[in-house]
CSV table of C-alpha atoms and ligand atoms in Angstrom, one decimal:
chain,number,residue,atom,x,y,z
A,1,VAL,CA,181.2,135.0,359.0
A,2,LYS,CA,179.8,131.6,359.1
A,3,LEU,CA,177.5,132.5,362.0
A,4,GLU,CA,176.4,135.6,360.2
A,5,ALA,CA,175.5,133.6,357.1
A,6,GLU,CA,173.6,131.1,359.1
A,7,PHE,CA,171.7,133.8,360.8
A,8,GLN,CA,170.8,135.4,357.5
A,9,HIS,CA,169.7,132.0,356.2
A,10,ALA,CA,167.5,131.4,359.3
A,11,ARG,CA,165.9,134.8,358.8
A,12,LYS,CA,165.2,134.1,355.2
A,13,MET,CA,163.6,130.8,356.1
A,14,GLU,CA,161.4,132.5,358.7
A,15,ALA,CA,160.2,135.2,356.3
A,16,VAL,CA,159.3,132.8,353.5
A,17,GLY,CA,157.7,130.6,356.1
A,18,THR,CA,155.4,133.4,357.1
A,19,LEU,CA,154.5,134.1,353.5
A,20,ALA,CA,153.9,130.5,352.7
A,21,GLY,CA,151.7,130.1,355.8
A,22,ALA,CA,149.5,133.0,354.9
A,23,ILE,CA,149.0,131.8,351.4
A,24,ALA,CA,148.3,128.3,352.5
A,25,HIS,CA,145.7,129.4,355.0
A,26,ASN,CA,143.7,131.3,352.5
A,27,PHE,CA,144.1,128.7,349.8
A,28,ASN,CA,143.0,126.0,352.3
A,29,ASN,CA,139.7,127.8,352.9
A,30,LEU,CA,139.1,127.9,349.2
A,31,LEU,CA,139.8,124.2,349.0
A,32,MET,CA,137.4,123.6,351.9
A,33,ALA,CA,134.5,125.1,350.0
A,34,ILE,CA,135.3,123.1,346.8
A,35,GLN,CA,135.9,119.9,348.7
A,36,GLY,CA,132.7,120.2,350.6
A,37,ASN,CA,130.6,120.9,347.5
A,38,VAL,CA,132.2,118.1,345.6
A,39,SER,CA,131.6,115.6,348.4
A,40,LEU,CA,127.9,116.6,348.5
A,41,LEU,CA,127.7,116.2,344.7
A,42,LEU,CA,129.3,112.8,344.9
A,43,LEU,CA,126.8,111.8,347.5
A,44,ASP,CA,123.9,112.7,345.2
A,45,THR,CA,125.2,111.0,342.1
A,46,GLU,CA,125.0,107.3,341.6
A,47,SER,CA,128.2,105.6,340.4
A,48,GLU,CA,126.5,104.8,337.1
A,49,ASP,CA,125.9,108.5,336.5
A,50,PRO,CA,128.1,109.7,333.7
A,51,ARG,CA,129.1,112.8,335.8
A,52,HIS,CA,130.3,110.6,338.6
A,53,GLU,CA,133.8,110.1,337.1
A,54,GLU,CA,134.2,113.8,336.4
A,55,ILE,CA,133.2,114.8,339.9
A,56,LYS,CA,135.7,112.2,341.2
A,57,LYS,CA,138.4,113.8,339.1
A,58,ILE,CA,137.6,117.2,340.7
A,59,GLN,CA,137.9,115.6,344.1
A,60,GLU,CA,141.3,114.2,343.1
A,61,HIS,CA,142.5,117.6,342.0
A,62,VAL,CA,141.3,119.1,345.3
A,63,GLU,CA,143.2,116.5,347.1
A,64,SER,CA,146.4,117.3,345.3
A,65,GLY,CA,145.7,121.0,346.0
A,66,ALA,CA,145.4,120.0,349.6
A,67,ARG,CA,148.7,118.2,349.5
A,68,LEU,CA,150.3,121.3,348.1
A,69,THR,CA,149.0,123.5,350.9
A,70,SER,CA,150.1,120.9,353.4
A,71,GLN,CA,153.6,121.1,352.0
A,72,LEU,CA,153.5,124.8,352.4
A,73,LEU,CA,152.1,124.6,355.9
A,74,GLY,CA,154.7,121.9,356.7
A,75,TYR,CA,157.3,124.4,355.7
A,76,ALA,CA,155.8,127.1,357.7
A,77,ARG,CA,155.8,124.6,360.6
A,78,LYS,CA,152.1,125.1,361.1
A,79,GLY,CA,150.8,121.8,360.2
A,80,LYS,CA,151.4,119.6,363.2
A,81,TYR,CA,147.9,118.7,364.1
A,82,LYS,CA,147.7,115.0,364.6
A,83,ILE,CA,150.3,113.9,367.1
A,84,ARG,CA,150.4,110.2,367.9
A,85,SER,CA,152.9,107.8,369.1
A,86,LEU,CA,154.2,106.1,366.0
A,87,ASP,CA,155.9,103.0,365.0
A,88,PHE,CA,158.3,104.5,362.5
A,89,ASN,CA,159.4,101.3,360.9
A,90,SER,CA,155.8,100.5,359.9
A,91,LEU,CA,155.4,104.1,358.6
A,92,ILE,CA,158.5,103.5,356.4
A,93,THR,CA,157.3,100.1,355.2
A,94,LYS,CA,153.9,101.6,354.2
A,95,THR,CA,155.4,104.6,352.5
A,96,MET,CA,157.8,102.4,350.6
A,97,ALA,CA,155.0,100.2,349.4
A,98,SER,CA,152.9,103.2,348.2
A,99,PHE,CA,156.0,104.8,346.6
A,100,ARG,CA,156.7,101.5,344.7
A,101,GLN,CA,153.2,101.6,343.3
A,102,SER,CA,153.9,105.0,341.6
A,103,HIS,CA,157.6,104.1,340.9
A,104,PRO,CA,157.6,100.4,340.1
A,105,THR,CA,161.2,100.4,338.7
A,106,ALA,CA,162.8,102.0,341.8
A,107,ARG,CA,165.1,99.6,343.6
A,108,MET,CA,164.7,100.0,347.3
A,109,ALA,CA,166.2,98.1,350.3
A,110,SER,CA,165.9,98.7,354.0
A,111,HIS,CA,167.4,97.7,357.2
A,112,LEU,CA,165.1,98.6,360.1
A,113,ALA,CA,166.0,98.2,363.7
A,114,PRO,CA,163.5,95.7,365.2
A,115,ASP,CA,163.6,97.4,368.6
A,116,LEU,CA,163.1,100.9,367.2
A,117,ASP,CA,161.6,103.2,369.8
A,118,ALA,CA,158.3,105.0,369.1
A,119,VAL,CA,158.3,108.7,368.1
A,120,ALA,CA,155.6,111.2,368.7
A,121,GLY,CA,154.5,112.7,365.4
A,122,ASP,CA,152.1,113.4,362.7
A,123,ARG,CA,151.9,110.4,360.5
A,124,SER,CA,150.9,112.0,357.3
A,125,GLN,CA,153.4,114.7,357.6
A,126,LEU,CA,156.2,112.3,358.2
A,127,GLU,CA,155.1,110.2,355.3
A,128,HIS,CA,155.3,113.4,353.3
A,129,VAL,CA,159.0,113.8,354.3
A,130,LEU,CA,159.8,110.3,353.3
A,131,PHE,CA,158.0,110.5,350.0
A,132,ASN,CA,159.7,113.8,349.1
A,133,ILE,CA,163.1,112.3,349.8
A,134,PHE,CA,162.4,109.1,347.9
A,135,LYS,CA,161.1,111.1,345.0
A,136,ASN,CA,164.3,113.2,344.9
A,137,ALA,CA,166.4,110.1,345.1
A,138,VAL,CA,164.6,108.6,342.1
A,139,ASP,CA,165.0,111.9,340.2
A,140,ALA,CA,168.7,111.8,340.9
A,141,MET,CA,169.0,108.3,339.5
A,142,PRO,CA,167.8,108.6,335.9
A,143,GLU,CA,169.9,105.6,334.9
A,144,GLY,CA,168.8,103.6,337.8
A,145,GLY,CA,170.5,102.9,341.1
A,146,GLU,CA,169.5,102.0,344.6
A,147,LEU,CA,167.7,103.6,347.5
A,148,PHE,CA,168.7,102.4,350.9
A,149,ILE,CA,166.8,103.1,354.1
A,150,LYS,CA,168.0,102.4,357.6
A,151,THR,CA,166.7,103.1,361.1
A,152,MET,CA,168.3,102.7,364.5
A,153,ASN,CA,168.0,104.0,368.1
A,154,ILE,CA,170.6,106.6,369.0
A,155,GLY,CA,171.6,108.7,372.0
A,156,HIS,CA,172.2,112.4,371.4
A,157,GLU,CA,175.9,112.0,372.2
A,158,GLN,CA,176.2,109.6,369.3
A,159,ILE,CA,174.9,112.1,366.8
A,160,ARG,CA,177.7,113.3,364.5
A,161,LYS,CA,179.0,116.8,365.3
A,162,ARG,CA,177.1,119.4,363.4
A,163,ASN,CA,177.0,123.2,363.6
A,164,TYR,CA,173.8,123.0,365.5
A,165,LYS,CA,173.4,122.0,369.1
A,166,ILE,CA,171.5,118.8,369.7
A,167,LYS,CA,169.2,118.7,372.7
A,168,SER,CA,170.1,115.8,374.9
A,169,GLY,CA,167.9,112.8,375.0
A,170,GLU,CA,167.1,109.6,373.0
A,171,TYR,CA,166.5,109.7,369.3
A,172,ILE,CA,165.8,107.5,366.4
A,173,MET,CA,168.0,107.9,363.4
A,174,LEU,CA,166.8,107.5,359.9
A,175,VAL,CA,169.3,107.3,357.1
A,176,ILE,CA,168.2,107.5,353.4
A,177,ALA,CA,170.9,107.0,350.9
A,178,ASP,CA,170.9,107.0,347.1
A,179,THR,CA,173.5,106.1,344.5
A,180,GLY,CA,172.4,109.0,342.3
A,181,VAL,CA,174.2,112.0,340.8
A,182,GLY,CA,174.9,113.8,344.1
A,183,MET,CA,175.3,117.5,344.6
A,184,GLU,CA,177.9,120.1,344.4
A,185,HIS,CA,178.5,122.2,347.4
A,186,LYS,CA,176.6,125.3,346.1
A,187,VAL,CA,173.5,123.2,345.5
A,188,ARG,CA,173.8,121.2,348.7
A,189,ARG,CA,173.8,124.3,350.9
A,190,ARG,CA,170.6,125.6,349.4
A,191,ILE,CA,168.4,122.5,349.2
A,192,PHE,CA,166.3,123.3,352.3
A,193,GLU,CA,165.4,126.7,351.0
A,194,PRO,CA,161.8,127.0,349.8
A,195,PHE,CA,161.5,127.2,346.0
A,196,PHE,CA,165.1,126.2,345.4
A,197,THR,CA,165.1,123.7,342.6
A,198,THR,CA,167.6,122.6,339.9
A,199,LYS,CA,164.8,120.9,338.0
A,200,GLU,CA,163.3,122.2,334.9
A,201,LEU,CA,160.1,124.3,335.1
A,202,GLY,CA,157.1,122.1,335.8
A,203,ARG,CA,159.1,119.2,337.2
A,204,GLY,CA,160.4,120.7,340.4
A,205,THR,CA,158.6,123.0,342.9
A,206,GLY,CA,161.5,123.4,345.3
A,207,LEU,CA,159.2,122.7,348.2
A,208,GLY,CA,159.9,119.1,348.9
A,209,LEU,CA,162.9,119.5,351.1
A,210,ALA,CA,161.8,122.9,352.5
A,211,SER,CA,158.7,121.3,353.8
A,212,ALA,CA,160.7,118.2,355.0
A,213,TYR,CA,162.9,120.6,356.9
A,214,GLY,CA,159.9,122.5,358.5
A,215,ILE,CA,158.2,119.3,359.4
A,216,ILE,CA,161.3,117.7,361.1
A,217,LYS,CA,161.9,121.0,363.0
A,218,GLY,CA,158.3,121.0,364.0
A,219,HIS,CA,158.9,117.5,365.5
A,220,SER,CA,161.9,118.9,367.4
A,221,GLY,CA,164.1,116.8,365.2
A,222,TYR,CA,167.1,117.4,362.9
A,223,ILE,CA,167.8,116.8,359.3
A,224,ASP,CA,171.0,117.1,357.4
A,225,VAL,CA,172.7,115.7,354.3
A,226,ASP,CA,175.9,114.4,353.0
A,227,SER,CA,176.5,114.5,349.3
A,228,LYS,CA,179.2,114.8,346.7
A,229,LYS,CA,178.8,115.3,343.0
A,230,GLY,CA,178.9,111.9,341.3
A,231,HIS,CA,178.9,110.0,344.7
A,232,GLY,CA,175.2,109.9,345.7
A,233,THR,CA,173.4,111.5,348.5
A,234,THR,CA,172.6,110.5,352.1
A,235,PHE,CA,170.0,112.2,354.3
A,236,PHE,CA,170.1,111.8,358.1
A,237,ILE,CA,167.0,112.5,360.1
A,238,TYR,CA,166.9,112.4,363.9
A,239,LEU,CA,163.6,112.4,365.8
A,240,PRO,CA,163.2,112.4,369.6
A,241,THR,CA,161.7,109.2,370.9
A,242,SER,CA,158.3,109.1,372.6
A,243,THR,CA,157.8,107.6,376.1
A,244,HIS,CA,154.5,106.2,375.0
A,245,PRO,CA,154.3,102.9,373.1
A,246,ALA,CA,153.3,103.2,369.5
A,247,GLU,CA,149.5,103.3,368.8
A,248,LYS,CA,147.9,100.9,366.4
A,249,THR,CA,147.4,102.5,363.0
A,250,ASP,CA,143.8,103.2,362.2
A,251,TYR,CA,142.0,102.0,359.1
A,252,LYS,CA,140.6,104.3,356.5
A,253,ASP,CA,136.8,104.3,356.6
A,254,LYS,CA,134.9,106.1,353.9
A,255,SER,CA,131.4,105.7,355.0
A,256,VAL,CA,129.1,108.6,355.9
A,257,ILE,CA,127.4,108.4,359.3
A,258,HIS,CA,124.1,110.3,359.7
A,259,GLY,CA,123.1,111.9,362.9
A,260,SER,CA,120.5,114.1,364.6
A,261,GLY,CA,120.6,117.1,366.9
A,262,CYS,CA,121.7,120.7,366.6
A,263,ILE,CA,125.1,121.9,365.6
A,264,LEU,CA,126.4,125.5,365.8
A,265,VAL,CA,128.8,126.2,363.0
A,266,VAL,CA,131.3,129.1,363.4
A,267,ASP,CA,133.5,130.4,360.6
A,268,ASP,CA,134.5,133.8,359.4
A,269,GLU,CA,134.7,132.7,355.8
A,270,PRO,CA,131.2,132.9,354.3
A,271,ALA,CA,131.9,130.1,351.7
A,272,VAL,CA,133.2,127.8,354.3
A,273,LEU,CA,130.3,128.6,356.7
A,274,GLU,CA,127.8,127.8,353.9
A,275,ILE,CA,129.3,124.5,352.8
A,276,ASN,CA,129.7,123.3,356.4
A,277,SER,CA,126.0,124.1,357.0
A,278,ARG,CA,125.0,122.3,353.9
A,279,MET,CA,127.0,119.2,354.8
A,280,LEU,CA,125.7,119.1,358.3
A,281,THR,CA,122.1,119.6,357.0
A,282,LYS,CA,122.7,116.7,354.6
A,283,LEU,CA,123.9,114.6,357.5
A,284,GLY,CA,120.6,115.2,359.3
A,285,PHE,CA,121.5,117.9,361.8
A,286,ARG,CA,119.7,121.1,362.5
A,287,VAL,CA,122.2,123.9,361.9
A,288,LEU,CA,122.8,127.3,363.5
A,289,GLU,CA,125.4,129.6,362.0
A,290,ALA,CA,127.7,132.2,363.4
A,291,CYS,CA,130.2,134.3,361.3
A,292,SER,CA,132.5,135.4,364.1
A,293,GLY,CA,133.6,134.5,367.6
A,294,ARG,CA,131.4,137.1,369.2
A,295,ASP,CA,128.5,136.1,367.1
A,296,ALA,CA,129.0,132.5,368.2
A,297,LEU,CA,128.9,133.4,371.9
A,298,ASN,CA,125.6,135.3,371.3
A,299,VAL,CA,124.0,132.5,369.4
A,300,TYR,CA,125.2,129.9,371.9
A,301,ARG,CA,123.9,131.9,374.9
A,302,GLN,CA,120.4,132.1,373.3
A,303,ASN,CA,120.4,128.5,372.3
A,304,ARG,CA,122.5,126.6,374.8
A,305,HIS,CA,119.8,124.2,375.6
A,306,ILE,CA,119.4,122.9,372.1
A,307,VAL,CA,122.9,123.1,370.8
A,308,ASP,CA,124.6,119.6,371.0
A,309,LEU,CA,127.9,120.5,369.4
A,310,VAL,CA,129.9,123.5,368.2
A,311,LEU,CA,132.0,123.2,365.1
A,312,LEU,CA,134.5,125.9,365.6
A,313,ASP,CA,137.0,127.5,363.2
A,314,MET,CA,140.3,128.0,364.9
A,315,ILE,CA,141.7,131.1,363.0
A,316,MET,CA,139.3,134.0,363.0
A,317,PRO,CA,140.1,137.7,363.1
A,318,ASP,CA,138.2,139.1,366.1
A,319,MET,CA,138.3,136.1,368.4
A,320,GLY,CA,140.0,132.9,367.6
A,321,GLY,CA,138.6,129.4,368.2
A,322,GLY,CA,140.7,128.9,371.4
A,323,GLU,CA,139.2,132.0,373.1
A,324,VAL,CA,135.7,131.2,371.9
A,325,TYR,CA,136.0,127.7,373.3
A,326,GLU,CA,137.1,129.1,376.7
A,327,ARG,CA,134.1,131.4,376.8
A,328,LEU,CA,131.7,128.8,375.7
A,329,LYS,CA,132.9,126.7,378.6
A,330,ASP,CA,132.1,129.6,380.9
A,331,ILE,CA,128.6,129.5,379.6
A,332,ASN,CA,128.3,125.7,379.8
A,333,ARG,CA,131.0,123.6,381.4
A,334,ASN,CA,130.0,120.6,379.4
A,335,VAL,CA,129.9,122.2,375.9
A,336,LYS,CA,131.0,119.9,373.2
A,337,ALA,CA,133.2,121.3,370.5
A,338,ILE,CA,135.2,120.3,367.5
A,339,LEU,CA,137.9,122.5,366.2
A,340,ALA,CA,138.3,123.0,362.5
A,341,THR,CA,141.8,124.0,361.5
A,342,GLY,CA,144.1,124.3,358.6
A,343,TYR,CA,147.0,124.3,360.8
A,344,SER,CA,148.0,125.0,364.4
A,345,LEU,CA,150.2,127.9,365.5
A,346,ASP,CA,152.9,126.3,367.6
A,347,GLY,CA,150.6,123.6,368.5
A,348,GLU,CA,147.7,125.9,369.4
A,349,ALA,CA,145.2,123.2,368.3
A,350,SER,CA,146.7,120.6,370.6
A,351,HIS,CA,146.7,123.2,373.4
A,352,ILE,CA,143.0,123.7,373.0
A,353,VAL,CA,142.5,119.9,372.8
A,354,LYS,CA,144.3,119.7,376.1
A,355,LYS,CA,141.8,122.1,377.6
A,356,GLY,CA,139.1,119.6,376.9
A,357,CYS,CA,138.0,120.3,373.3
A,358,ASP,CA,136.5,117.1,372.0
A,359,GLY,CA,138.1,116.8,368.6
A,360,VAL,CA,140.0,118.5,365.9
A,361,ILE,CA,139.3,118.2,362.2
A,362,GLN,CA,141.8,119.2,359.6
A,363,LYS,CA,140.6,121.5,356.7
A,364,PRO,CA,139.7,120.8,354.0
A,365,PHE,CA,137.4,118.0,355.0
A,366,SER,CA,134.8,116.0,353.1
A,367,ILE,CA,131.4,115.1,354.4
A,368,ASP,CA,132.4,111.5,355.3
A,369,ARG,CA,135.3,112.6,357.5
A,370,LEU,CA,133.1,115.3,359.1
A,371,SER,CA,130.4,112.7,359.8
A,372,ARG,CA,132.8,110.3,361.5
A,373,VAL,CA,134.4,112.9,363.8
A,374,ILE,CA,130.9,114.1,364.8
A,375,SER,CA,129.7,110.7,365.4
A,376,ARG,CA,132.6,109.9,367.7
A,377,VAL,CA,132.1,113.1,369.7
A,378,LEU,CA,128.4,112.8,370.0
A,379,LYS,CA,128.5,109.1,370.8
A,380,PRO,CA,126.8,108.4,374.1
A,381,GLY,CA,129.0,107.3,377.0
A,382,PRO,CA,132.2,108.7,378.4
A,383,PRO,CA,133.6,111.3,375.9
A,384,ALA,CA,136.9,110.5,374.3
A,385,LYS,CA,138.7,113.6,375.5
A,386,GLY,CA,141.6,114.7,373.5
A,387,LYS,CA,140.9,112.4,370.7
A,388,VAL,CA,142.0,113.9,367.4
A,389,ALA,CA,140.3,113.4,364.1
A,390,ASN,CA,141.7,111.2,361.4
B,401,ADP,P1,162.4,119.7,343.9
B,401,ADP,O1,162.5,118.3,344.0
B,401,ADP,O2,161.1,120.2,343.5
B,401,ADP,O3,163.5,120.4,343.0
B,401,ADP,P2,163.3,119.7,346.6
B,401,ADP,O4,163.2,120.7,347.7
B,401,ADP,O5,162.7,118.4,346.8
B,401,ADP,O6,162.7,120.4,345.3
B,401,ADP,O7,164.8,119.6,346.2
B,401,ADP,C1,165.6,120.7,346.0
B,401,ADP,C2,166.8,120.4,345.1
B,401,ADP,O8,167.7,119.6,345.9
B,401,ADP,C3,166.6,119.6,343.9
B,401,ADP,O9,166.1,120.3,342.8
B,401,ADP,C4,167.9,118.9,343.7
B,401,ADP,O10,168.8,119.8,343.0
B,401,ADP,C5,168.5,118.7,345.0
B,401,ADP,N1,168.3,117.4,345.5
B,401,ADP,C6,167.4,116.9,346.5
B,401,ADP,N2,167.6,115.6,346.7
B,401,ADP,C7,168.6,115.2,345.9
B,401,ADP,C8,169.2,113.9,345.8
B,401,ADP,N3,168.8,112.8,346.4
B,401,ADP,N4,170.3,113.9,344.9
B,401,ADP,C9,170.7,115.0,344.2
B,401,ADP,N5,170.1,116.2,344.3
B,401,ADP,C10,169.1,116.3,345.2
B,402,MG,MG1,161.6,117.2,345.5
């Protein structure tokens, strides 16, 4: 009976995941068009311009829209696009600091293992997981309380017995405990379901823990919870460790880098194609357009000697970015390409990067981010193969 229930539960999670993924994909393309236009507008208005503030407001809203889609994609496990070797302690410290800014009264303490192993993961997605759990904890402590965070290295055999099987290997364990209201059994068993919320309309979306669950699964990790009504809540997260040492975190750069040359843009969504062309033109590039994979191959064949770079959408109906890239390489072994993606299907994006694609940019993107990725790829000298956009 228990197995049957678990099976049903897994099926339900899958089905909603598919739905969420499809919605998020279309919504992301919409955001892409808005984001692009807004970033062009911003570039054209001086900061003294009275419209500047309003445009910035629009951009902020687009960004929160993008956060929402990324939650949905996270749940659908399709958002793992920027895999790096991470120092998890510093990720926690930074997320705690930014959480404190928006929740200045929250009392937080941490005990982080100084020798914590690195984990391979997507920084912003994992930040998302932490943020969601912190936020829930604060919501569960309306009268105040304490949030405690702990990390340590752990072997698979030390992980407490659960009804799922743990793959053997080394893990890091992250414990997040609060002294809040806790949960009854019937709430606790549903918290990872998408759209399950006990909060009033407008306050809860029920997506926080569903996306956390999807993201942790997407990182080959495990998440579970201990909670009792009136006795607080403790989340346990286990992530497999990475054999590579943690990379240094990169700084956020907002500058726009102009360039020259010819770029072939490929996207099946007319609004996205148009805004990408306009951003590239603005950056100083000559632009060729293609509205499908086949179209792209034709245009490239005719113009292979002038095209310096292909900006390639990953999900297209007739022929996806992965296949287009393969065929472009048949035409010209040294073709340069950047993959534009809202998400990756089971790591499809990273798969294509492994095949030599020069970069990946996550949709929706603004003109400044686009310009930086292009400048990195077109930089003279040995190409930084496999480098992923930030
Ligand atoms: P939301 O926060 O939008 O309701 P979540 O997926 O983040 O959605 O959480 C789902 C539900 O799980 C919450 O509505 C709440 O009932 C319960 N929950 C999550 N975290 C805690 C916690 N730390 N303490 C008590 N209840 C919690
Ligand atoms: Mg929440």
